[in-house]
PDB file of C-alpha atoms in Angstrom:
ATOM      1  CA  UNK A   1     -13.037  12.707 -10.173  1.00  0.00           C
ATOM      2  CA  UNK A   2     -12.819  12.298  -5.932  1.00  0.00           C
ATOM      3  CA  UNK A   3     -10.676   9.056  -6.785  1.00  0.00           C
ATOM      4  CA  UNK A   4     -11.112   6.859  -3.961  1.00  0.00           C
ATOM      5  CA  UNK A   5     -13.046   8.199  -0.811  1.00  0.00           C
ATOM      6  CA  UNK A   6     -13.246   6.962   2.896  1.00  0.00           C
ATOM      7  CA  UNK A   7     -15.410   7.774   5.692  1.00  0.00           C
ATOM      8  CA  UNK A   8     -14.815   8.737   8.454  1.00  0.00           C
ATOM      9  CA  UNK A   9     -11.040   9.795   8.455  1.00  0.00           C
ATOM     10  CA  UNK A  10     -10.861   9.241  12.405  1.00  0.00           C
ATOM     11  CA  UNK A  11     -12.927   7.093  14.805  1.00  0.00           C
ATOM     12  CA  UNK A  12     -12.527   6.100  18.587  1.00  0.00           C
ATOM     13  CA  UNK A  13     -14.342   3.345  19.758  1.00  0.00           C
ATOM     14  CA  UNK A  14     -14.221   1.256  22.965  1.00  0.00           C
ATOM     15  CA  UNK A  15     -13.313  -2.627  23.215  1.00  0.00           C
ATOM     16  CA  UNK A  16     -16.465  -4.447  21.925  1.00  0.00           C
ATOM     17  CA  UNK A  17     -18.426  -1.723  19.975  1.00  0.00           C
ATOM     18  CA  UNK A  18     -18.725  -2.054  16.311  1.00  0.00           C
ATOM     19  CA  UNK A  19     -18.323   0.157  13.495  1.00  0.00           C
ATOM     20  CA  UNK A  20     -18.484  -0.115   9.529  1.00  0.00           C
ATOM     21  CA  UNK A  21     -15.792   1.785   7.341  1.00  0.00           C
ATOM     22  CA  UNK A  22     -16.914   2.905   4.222  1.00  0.00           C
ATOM     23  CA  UNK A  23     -14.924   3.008   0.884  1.00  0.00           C
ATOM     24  CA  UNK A  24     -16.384   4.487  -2.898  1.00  0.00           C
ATOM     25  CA  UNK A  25     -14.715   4.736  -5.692  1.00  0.00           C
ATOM     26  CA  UNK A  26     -15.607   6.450  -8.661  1.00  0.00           C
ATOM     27  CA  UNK A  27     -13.067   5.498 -11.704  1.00  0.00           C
ATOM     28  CA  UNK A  28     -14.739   2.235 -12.519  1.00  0.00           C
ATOM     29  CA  UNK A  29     -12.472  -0.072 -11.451  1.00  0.00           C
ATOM     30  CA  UNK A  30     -13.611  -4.090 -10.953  1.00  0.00           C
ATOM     31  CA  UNK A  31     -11.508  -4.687  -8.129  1.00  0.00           C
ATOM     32  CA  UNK A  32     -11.017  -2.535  -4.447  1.00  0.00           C
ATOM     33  CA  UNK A  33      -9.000  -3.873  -1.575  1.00  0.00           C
ATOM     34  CA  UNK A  34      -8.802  -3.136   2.458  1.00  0.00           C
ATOM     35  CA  UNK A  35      -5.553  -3.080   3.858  1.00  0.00           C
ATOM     36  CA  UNK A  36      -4.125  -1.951   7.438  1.00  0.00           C
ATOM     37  CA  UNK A  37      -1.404  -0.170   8.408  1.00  0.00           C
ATOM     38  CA  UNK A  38       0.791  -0.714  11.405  1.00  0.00           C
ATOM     39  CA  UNK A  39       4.191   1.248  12.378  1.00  0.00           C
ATOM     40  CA  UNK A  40       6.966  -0.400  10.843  1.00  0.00           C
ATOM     41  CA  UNK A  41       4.973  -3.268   9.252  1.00  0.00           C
ATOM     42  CA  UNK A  42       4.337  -1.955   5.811  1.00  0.00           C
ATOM     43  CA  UNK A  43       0.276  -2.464   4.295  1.00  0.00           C
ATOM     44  CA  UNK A  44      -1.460  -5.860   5.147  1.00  0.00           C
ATOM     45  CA  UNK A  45      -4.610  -7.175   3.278  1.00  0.00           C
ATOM     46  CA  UNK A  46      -7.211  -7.707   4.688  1.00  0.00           C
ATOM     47  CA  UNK A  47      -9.910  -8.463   2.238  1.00  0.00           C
ATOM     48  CA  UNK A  48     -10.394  -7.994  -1.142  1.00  0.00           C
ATOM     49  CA  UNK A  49     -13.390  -8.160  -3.780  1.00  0.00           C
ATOM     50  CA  UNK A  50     -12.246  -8.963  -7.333  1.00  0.00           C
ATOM     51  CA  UNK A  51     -15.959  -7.835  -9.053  1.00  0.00           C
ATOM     52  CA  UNK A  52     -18.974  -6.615  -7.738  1.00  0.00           C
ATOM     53  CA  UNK A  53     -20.200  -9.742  -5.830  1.00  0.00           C
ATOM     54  CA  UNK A  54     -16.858 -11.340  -4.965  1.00  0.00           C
ATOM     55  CA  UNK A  55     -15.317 -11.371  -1.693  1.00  0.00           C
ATOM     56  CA  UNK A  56     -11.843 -13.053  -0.550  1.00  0.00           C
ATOM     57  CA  UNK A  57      -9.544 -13.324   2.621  1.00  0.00           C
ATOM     58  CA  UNK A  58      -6.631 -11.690   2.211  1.00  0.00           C
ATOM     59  CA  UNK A  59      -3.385 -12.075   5.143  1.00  0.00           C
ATOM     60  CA  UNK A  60      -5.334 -10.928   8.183  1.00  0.00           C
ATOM     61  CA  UNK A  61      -8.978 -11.080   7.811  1.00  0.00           C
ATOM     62  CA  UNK A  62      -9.917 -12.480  11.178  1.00  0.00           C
ATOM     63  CA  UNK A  63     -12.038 -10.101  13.383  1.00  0.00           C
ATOM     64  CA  UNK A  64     -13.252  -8.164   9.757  1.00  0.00           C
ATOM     65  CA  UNK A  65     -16.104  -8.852   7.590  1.00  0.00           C
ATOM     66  CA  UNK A  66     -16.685  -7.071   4.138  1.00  0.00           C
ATOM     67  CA  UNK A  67     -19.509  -6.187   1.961  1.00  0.00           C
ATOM     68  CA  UNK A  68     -18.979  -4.866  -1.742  1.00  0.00           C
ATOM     69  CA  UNK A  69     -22.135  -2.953  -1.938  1.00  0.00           C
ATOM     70  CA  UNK A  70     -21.714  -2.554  -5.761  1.00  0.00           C
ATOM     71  CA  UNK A  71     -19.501  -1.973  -8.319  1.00  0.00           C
ATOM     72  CA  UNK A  72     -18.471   1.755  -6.517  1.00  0.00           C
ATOM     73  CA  UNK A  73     -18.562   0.730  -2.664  1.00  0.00           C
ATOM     74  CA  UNK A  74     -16.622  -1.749  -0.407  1.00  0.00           C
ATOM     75  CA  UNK A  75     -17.005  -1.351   3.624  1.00  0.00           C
ATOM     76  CA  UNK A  76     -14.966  -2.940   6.059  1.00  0.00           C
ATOM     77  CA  UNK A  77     -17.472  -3.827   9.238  1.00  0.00           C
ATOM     78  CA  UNK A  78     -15.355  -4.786  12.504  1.00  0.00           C
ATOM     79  CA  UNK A  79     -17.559  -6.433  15.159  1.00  0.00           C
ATOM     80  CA  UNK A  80     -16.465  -6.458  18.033  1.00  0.00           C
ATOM     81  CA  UNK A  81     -13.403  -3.631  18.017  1.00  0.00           C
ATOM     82  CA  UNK A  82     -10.710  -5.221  20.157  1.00  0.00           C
ATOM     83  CA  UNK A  83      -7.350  -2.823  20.624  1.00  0.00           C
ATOM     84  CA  UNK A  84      -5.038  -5.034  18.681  1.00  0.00           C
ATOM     85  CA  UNK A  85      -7.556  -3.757  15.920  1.00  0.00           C
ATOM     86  CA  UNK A  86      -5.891  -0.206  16.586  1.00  0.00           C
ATOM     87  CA  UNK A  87      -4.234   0.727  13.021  1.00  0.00           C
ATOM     88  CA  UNK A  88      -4.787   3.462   9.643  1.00  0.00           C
ATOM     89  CA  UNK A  89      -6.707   1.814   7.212  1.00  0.00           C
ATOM     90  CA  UNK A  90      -6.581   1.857   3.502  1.00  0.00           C
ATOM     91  CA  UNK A  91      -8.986   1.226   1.079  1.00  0.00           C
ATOM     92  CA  UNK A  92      -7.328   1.160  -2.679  1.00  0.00           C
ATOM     93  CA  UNK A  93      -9.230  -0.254  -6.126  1.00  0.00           C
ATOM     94  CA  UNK A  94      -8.001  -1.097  -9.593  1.00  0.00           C
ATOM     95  CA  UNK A  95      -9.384  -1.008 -13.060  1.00  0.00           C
ATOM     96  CA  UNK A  96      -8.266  -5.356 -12.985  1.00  0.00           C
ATOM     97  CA  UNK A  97      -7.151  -7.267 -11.124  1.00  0.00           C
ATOM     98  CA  UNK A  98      -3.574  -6.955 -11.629  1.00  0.00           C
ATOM     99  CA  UNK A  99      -4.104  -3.268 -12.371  1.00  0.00           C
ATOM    100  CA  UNK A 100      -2.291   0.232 -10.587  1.00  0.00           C
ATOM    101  CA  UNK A 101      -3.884   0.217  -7.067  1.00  0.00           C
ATOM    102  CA  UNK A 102      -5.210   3.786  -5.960  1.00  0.00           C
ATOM    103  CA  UNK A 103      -5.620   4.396  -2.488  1.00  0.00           C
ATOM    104  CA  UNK A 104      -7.906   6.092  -0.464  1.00  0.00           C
ATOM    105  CA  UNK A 105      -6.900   9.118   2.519  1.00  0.00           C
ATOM    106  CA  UNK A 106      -7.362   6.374   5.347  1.00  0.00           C
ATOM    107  CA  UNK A 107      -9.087   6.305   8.752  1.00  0.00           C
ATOM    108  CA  UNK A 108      -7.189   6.255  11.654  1.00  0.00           C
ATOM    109  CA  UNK A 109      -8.864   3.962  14.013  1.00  0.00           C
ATOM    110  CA  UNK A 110      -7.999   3.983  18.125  1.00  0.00           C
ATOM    111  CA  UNK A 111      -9.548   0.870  19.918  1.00  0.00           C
ATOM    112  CA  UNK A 112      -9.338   1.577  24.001  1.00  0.00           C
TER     113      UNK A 112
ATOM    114  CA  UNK B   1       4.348 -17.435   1.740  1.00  0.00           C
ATOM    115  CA  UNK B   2       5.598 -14.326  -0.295  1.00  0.00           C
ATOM    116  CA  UNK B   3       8.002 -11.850   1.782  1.00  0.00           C
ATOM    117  CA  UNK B   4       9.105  -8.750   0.599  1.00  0.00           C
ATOM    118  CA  UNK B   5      12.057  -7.213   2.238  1.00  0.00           C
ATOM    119  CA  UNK B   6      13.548  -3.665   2.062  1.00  0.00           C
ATOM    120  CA  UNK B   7      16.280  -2.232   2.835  1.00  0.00           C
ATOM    121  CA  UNK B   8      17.659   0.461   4.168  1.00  0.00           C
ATOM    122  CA  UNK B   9      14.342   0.766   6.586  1.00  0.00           C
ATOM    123  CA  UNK B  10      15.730   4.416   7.240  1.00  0.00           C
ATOM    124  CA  UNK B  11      17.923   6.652   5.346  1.00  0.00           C
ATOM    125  CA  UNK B  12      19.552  10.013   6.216  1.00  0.00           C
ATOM    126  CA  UNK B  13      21.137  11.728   3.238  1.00  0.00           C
ATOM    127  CA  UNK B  14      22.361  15.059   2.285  1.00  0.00           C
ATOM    128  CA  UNK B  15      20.656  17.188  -0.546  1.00  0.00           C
ATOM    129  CA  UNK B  16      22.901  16.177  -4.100  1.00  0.00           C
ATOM    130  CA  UNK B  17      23.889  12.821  -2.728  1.00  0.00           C
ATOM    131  CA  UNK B  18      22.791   9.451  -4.713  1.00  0.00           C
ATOM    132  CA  UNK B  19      21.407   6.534  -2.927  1.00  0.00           C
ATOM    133  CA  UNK B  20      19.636   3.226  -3.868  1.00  0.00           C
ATOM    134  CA  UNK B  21      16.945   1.569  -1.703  1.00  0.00           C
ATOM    135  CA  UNK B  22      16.572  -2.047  -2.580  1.00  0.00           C
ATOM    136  CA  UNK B  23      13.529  -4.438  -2.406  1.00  0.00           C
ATOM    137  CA  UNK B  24      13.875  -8.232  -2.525  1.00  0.00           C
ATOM    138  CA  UNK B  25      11.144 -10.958  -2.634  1.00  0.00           C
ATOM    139  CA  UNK B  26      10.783 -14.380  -1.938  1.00  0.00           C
ATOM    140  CA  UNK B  27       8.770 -16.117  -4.898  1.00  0.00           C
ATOM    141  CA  UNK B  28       8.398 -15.505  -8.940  1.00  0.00           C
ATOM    142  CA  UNK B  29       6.357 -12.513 -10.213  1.00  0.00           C
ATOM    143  CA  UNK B  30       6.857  -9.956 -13.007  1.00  0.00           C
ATOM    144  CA  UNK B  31       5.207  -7.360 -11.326  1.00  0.00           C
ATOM    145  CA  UNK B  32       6.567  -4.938  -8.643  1.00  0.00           C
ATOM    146  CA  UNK B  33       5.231  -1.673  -7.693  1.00  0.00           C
ATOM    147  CA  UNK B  34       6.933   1.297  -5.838  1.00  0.00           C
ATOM    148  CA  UNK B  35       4.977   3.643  -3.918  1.00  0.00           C
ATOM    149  CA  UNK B  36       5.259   6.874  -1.727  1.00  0.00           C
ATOM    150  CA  UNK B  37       3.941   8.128   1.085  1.00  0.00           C
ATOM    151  CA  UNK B  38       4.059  11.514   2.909  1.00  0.00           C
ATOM    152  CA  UNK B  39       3.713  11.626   6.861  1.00  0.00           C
ATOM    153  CA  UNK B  40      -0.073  11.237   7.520  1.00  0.00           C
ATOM    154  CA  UNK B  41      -0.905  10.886   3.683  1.00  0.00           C
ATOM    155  CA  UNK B  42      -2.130   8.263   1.387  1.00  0.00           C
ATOM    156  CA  UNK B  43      -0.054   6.419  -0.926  1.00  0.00           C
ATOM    157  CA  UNK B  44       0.899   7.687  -4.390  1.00  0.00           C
ATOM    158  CA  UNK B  45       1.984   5.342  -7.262  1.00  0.00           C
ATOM    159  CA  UNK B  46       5.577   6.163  -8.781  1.00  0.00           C
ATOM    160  CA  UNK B  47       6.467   2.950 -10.707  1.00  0.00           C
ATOM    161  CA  UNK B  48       5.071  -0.238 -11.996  1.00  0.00           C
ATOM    162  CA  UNK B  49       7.682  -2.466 -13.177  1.00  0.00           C
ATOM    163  CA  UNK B  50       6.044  -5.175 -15.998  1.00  0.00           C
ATOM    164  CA  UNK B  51       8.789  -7.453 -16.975  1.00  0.00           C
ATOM    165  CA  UNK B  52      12.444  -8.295 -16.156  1.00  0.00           C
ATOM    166  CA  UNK B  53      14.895  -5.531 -17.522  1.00  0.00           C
ATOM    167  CA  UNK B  54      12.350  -2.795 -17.250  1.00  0.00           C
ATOM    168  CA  UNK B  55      13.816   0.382 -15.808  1.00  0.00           C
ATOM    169  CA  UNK B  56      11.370   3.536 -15.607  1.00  0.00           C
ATOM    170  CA  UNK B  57      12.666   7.029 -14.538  1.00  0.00           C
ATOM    171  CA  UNK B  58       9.956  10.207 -12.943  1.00  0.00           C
ATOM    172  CA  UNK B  59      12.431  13.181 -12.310  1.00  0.00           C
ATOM    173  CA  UNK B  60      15.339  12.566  -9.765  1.00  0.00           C
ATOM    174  CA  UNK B  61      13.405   8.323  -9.224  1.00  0.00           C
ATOM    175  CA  UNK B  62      14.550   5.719 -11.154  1.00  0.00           C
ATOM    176  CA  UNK B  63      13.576   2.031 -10.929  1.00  0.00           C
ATOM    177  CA  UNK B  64      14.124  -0.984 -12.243  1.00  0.00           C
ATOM    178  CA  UNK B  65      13.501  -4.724 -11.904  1.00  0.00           C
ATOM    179  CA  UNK B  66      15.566  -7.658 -12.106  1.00  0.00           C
ATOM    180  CA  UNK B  67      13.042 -10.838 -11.993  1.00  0.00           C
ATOM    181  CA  UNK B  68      15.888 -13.507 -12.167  1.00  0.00           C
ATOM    182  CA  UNK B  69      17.213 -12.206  -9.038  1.00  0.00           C
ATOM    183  CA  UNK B  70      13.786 -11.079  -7.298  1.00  0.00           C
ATOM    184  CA  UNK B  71      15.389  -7.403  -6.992  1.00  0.00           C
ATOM    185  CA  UNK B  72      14.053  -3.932  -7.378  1.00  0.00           C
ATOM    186  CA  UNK B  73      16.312  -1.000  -6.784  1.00  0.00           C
ATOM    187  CA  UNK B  74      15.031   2.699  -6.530  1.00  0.00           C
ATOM    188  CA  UNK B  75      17.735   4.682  -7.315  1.00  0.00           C
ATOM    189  CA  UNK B  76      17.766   8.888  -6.177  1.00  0.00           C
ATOM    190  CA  UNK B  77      19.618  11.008  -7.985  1.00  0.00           C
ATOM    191  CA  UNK B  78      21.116  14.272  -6.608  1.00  0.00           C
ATOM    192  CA  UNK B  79      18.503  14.255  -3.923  1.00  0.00           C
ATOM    193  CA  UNK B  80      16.418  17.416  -2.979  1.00  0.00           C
ATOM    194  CA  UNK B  81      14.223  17.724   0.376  1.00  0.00           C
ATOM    195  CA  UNK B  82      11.052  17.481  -1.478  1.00  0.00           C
ATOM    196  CA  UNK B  83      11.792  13.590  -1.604  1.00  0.00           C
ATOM    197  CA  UNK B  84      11.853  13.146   1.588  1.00  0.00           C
ATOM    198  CA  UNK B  85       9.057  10.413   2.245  1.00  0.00           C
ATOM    199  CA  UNK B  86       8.850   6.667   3.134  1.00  0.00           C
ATOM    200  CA  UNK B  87       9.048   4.614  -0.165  1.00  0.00           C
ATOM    201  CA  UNK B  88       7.208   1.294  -0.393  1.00  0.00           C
ATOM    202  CA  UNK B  89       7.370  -1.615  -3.029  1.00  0.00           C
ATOM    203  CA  UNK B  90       5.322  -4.298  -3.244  1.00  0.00           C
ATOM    204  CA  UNK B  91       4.837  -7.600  -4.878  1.00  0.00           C
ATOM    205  CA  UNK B  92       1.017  -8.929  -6.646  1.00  0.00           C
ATOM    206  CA  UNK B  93       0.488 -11.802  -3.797  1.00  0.00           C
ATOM    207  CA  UNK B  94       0.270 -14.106  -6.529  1.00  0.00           C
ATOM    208  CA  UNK B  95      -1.139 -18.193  -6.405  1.00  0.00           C
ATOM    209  CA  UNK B  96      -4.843 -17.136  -7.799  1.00  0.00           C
ATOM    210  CA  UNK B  97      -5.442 -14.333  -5.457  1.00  0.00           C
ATOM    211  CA  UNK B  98      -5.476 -10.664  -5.420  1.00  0.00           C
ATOM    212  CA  UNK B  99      -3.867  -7.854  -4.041  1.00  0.00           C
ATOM    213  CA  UNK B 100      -0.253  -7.028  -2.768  1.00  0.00           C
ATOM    214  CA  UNK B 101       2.585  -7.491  -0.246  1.00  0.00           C
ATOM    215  CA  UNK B 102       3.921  -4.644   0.535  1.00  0.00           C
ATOM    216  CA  UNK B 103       7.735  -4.075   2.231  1.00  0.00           C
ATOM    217  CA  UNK B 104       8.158  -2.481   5.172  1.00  0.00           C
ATOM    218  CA  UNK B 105       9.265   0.689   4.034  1.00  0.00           C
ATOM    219  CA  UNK B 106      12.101   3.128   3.948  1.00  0.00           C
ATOM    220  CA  UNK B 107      12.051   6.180   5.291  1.00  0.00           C
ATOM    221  CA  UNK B 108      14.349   8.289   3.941  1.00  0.00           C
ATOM    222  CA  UNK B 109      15.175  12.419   5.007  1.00  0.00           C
ATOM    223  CA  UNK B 110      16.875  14.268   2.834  1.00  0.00           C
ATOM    224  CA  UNK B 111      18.512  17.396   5.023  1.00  0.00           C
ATOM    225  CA  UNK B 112      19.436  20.366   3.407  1.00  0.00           C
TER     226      UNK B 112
END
């Protein structure tokens, strides 16, 4: 089993382009979450998706939108890239909701 | 709003010494979660922590979980360098959604 996957594992884009970060997971779990990761601010949710479906806000969801594709894939779309967007980002699922999360390798986003 | 504070953020220890890291957070839950991660890595899952009282030990890690007080320690015994990582709990966010709240992490070296 690959686990969780992400694509791509590094991306540059300039201030208003958009790109779509794609997650799959192949244990199959119900729920996958996207977080960020900033230096010395821990993981921060972004969005989550509880069942194939289901989406939800999690603490910083503004400037993101999600689509959970099916049960195996969850992307993270971003807009209109602004640098404050600049961060690693983690995709993790679980078999439940309250389950283990496993996380994904990251991409490392730069917004110029 | 949950908060989930850590501390030491950084920790410099010998090889053979002991040291705790602590994790505190703000509301009820009875389920905490410790995780590692390597520079430039994912995270791994060490611990999940199910109830109050419950104390697991992996190796030279042991954790444990006091609900009453909203504490988790990790505790490192005799440290070696291959544990040298930044450690991360975090809380389920709890009220009917999904997903955690992670610490801010503590980075801990181990020197030789």
């Amino acid at each position: 089993n690959a686990g969780v996957t992400q694509t791509p594992k590094f991306q540059v884009l300039k201030t208003g382009q958009s790109m779509t970060l794609q997650c799959a997971q192949d244990m199959n779990h119900n729920s996958m979450y996207w977080y960020r990761q900033d230096p010395g601010m821990g993981l921060r949710l972004i969005y989550y998706s509880a069942s194939e479906g289901t989406t939800d806000k999690g603490e910083v969801p503004n400037g993101y939108n999600v689509s959970r594709l099916n049960k195996r894939e969850f992307s993270l779309r971003l807009e209109s890239a602004a640098p404050s967007q600049t961060s690693v980002y983690f995709c993790a699922s679980s078999a439940t909701r309250s389950g283990t999360q496993y996380f994904g390798p990251g991409t490392r986003l730069t917004v110029l | 709003e949950l908060k989930v504070e850590q501390n030491p953020l950084f920790l410099s220890m010998q090889e053979g010494k002991n040291y705790t890291i602590y994790c505190n957070y703000s509301t009820t839950s009875d389920r905490l979660y410790w995780y590692r991660q390597d520079p430039g890595k994912s995270l791994e899952s060490l611990f999940v922590l199910l109830s109050n009282g419950a104390v697991k030990q992996e190796g030279r890690l042991m954790a444990s979980l006091d609900t009453k007080a909203r504490l988790s320690t990790l505790h490192i015994t005799a440290a070696v360098h291959d544990l040298s990582a930044t450690y991360f709990c975090a809380v389920d966010v709890g009220g009917g959604a999904d997903g955690l709240t992670f610490g801010k992490g503590t980075h801990l070296i181990i020197q030789p």
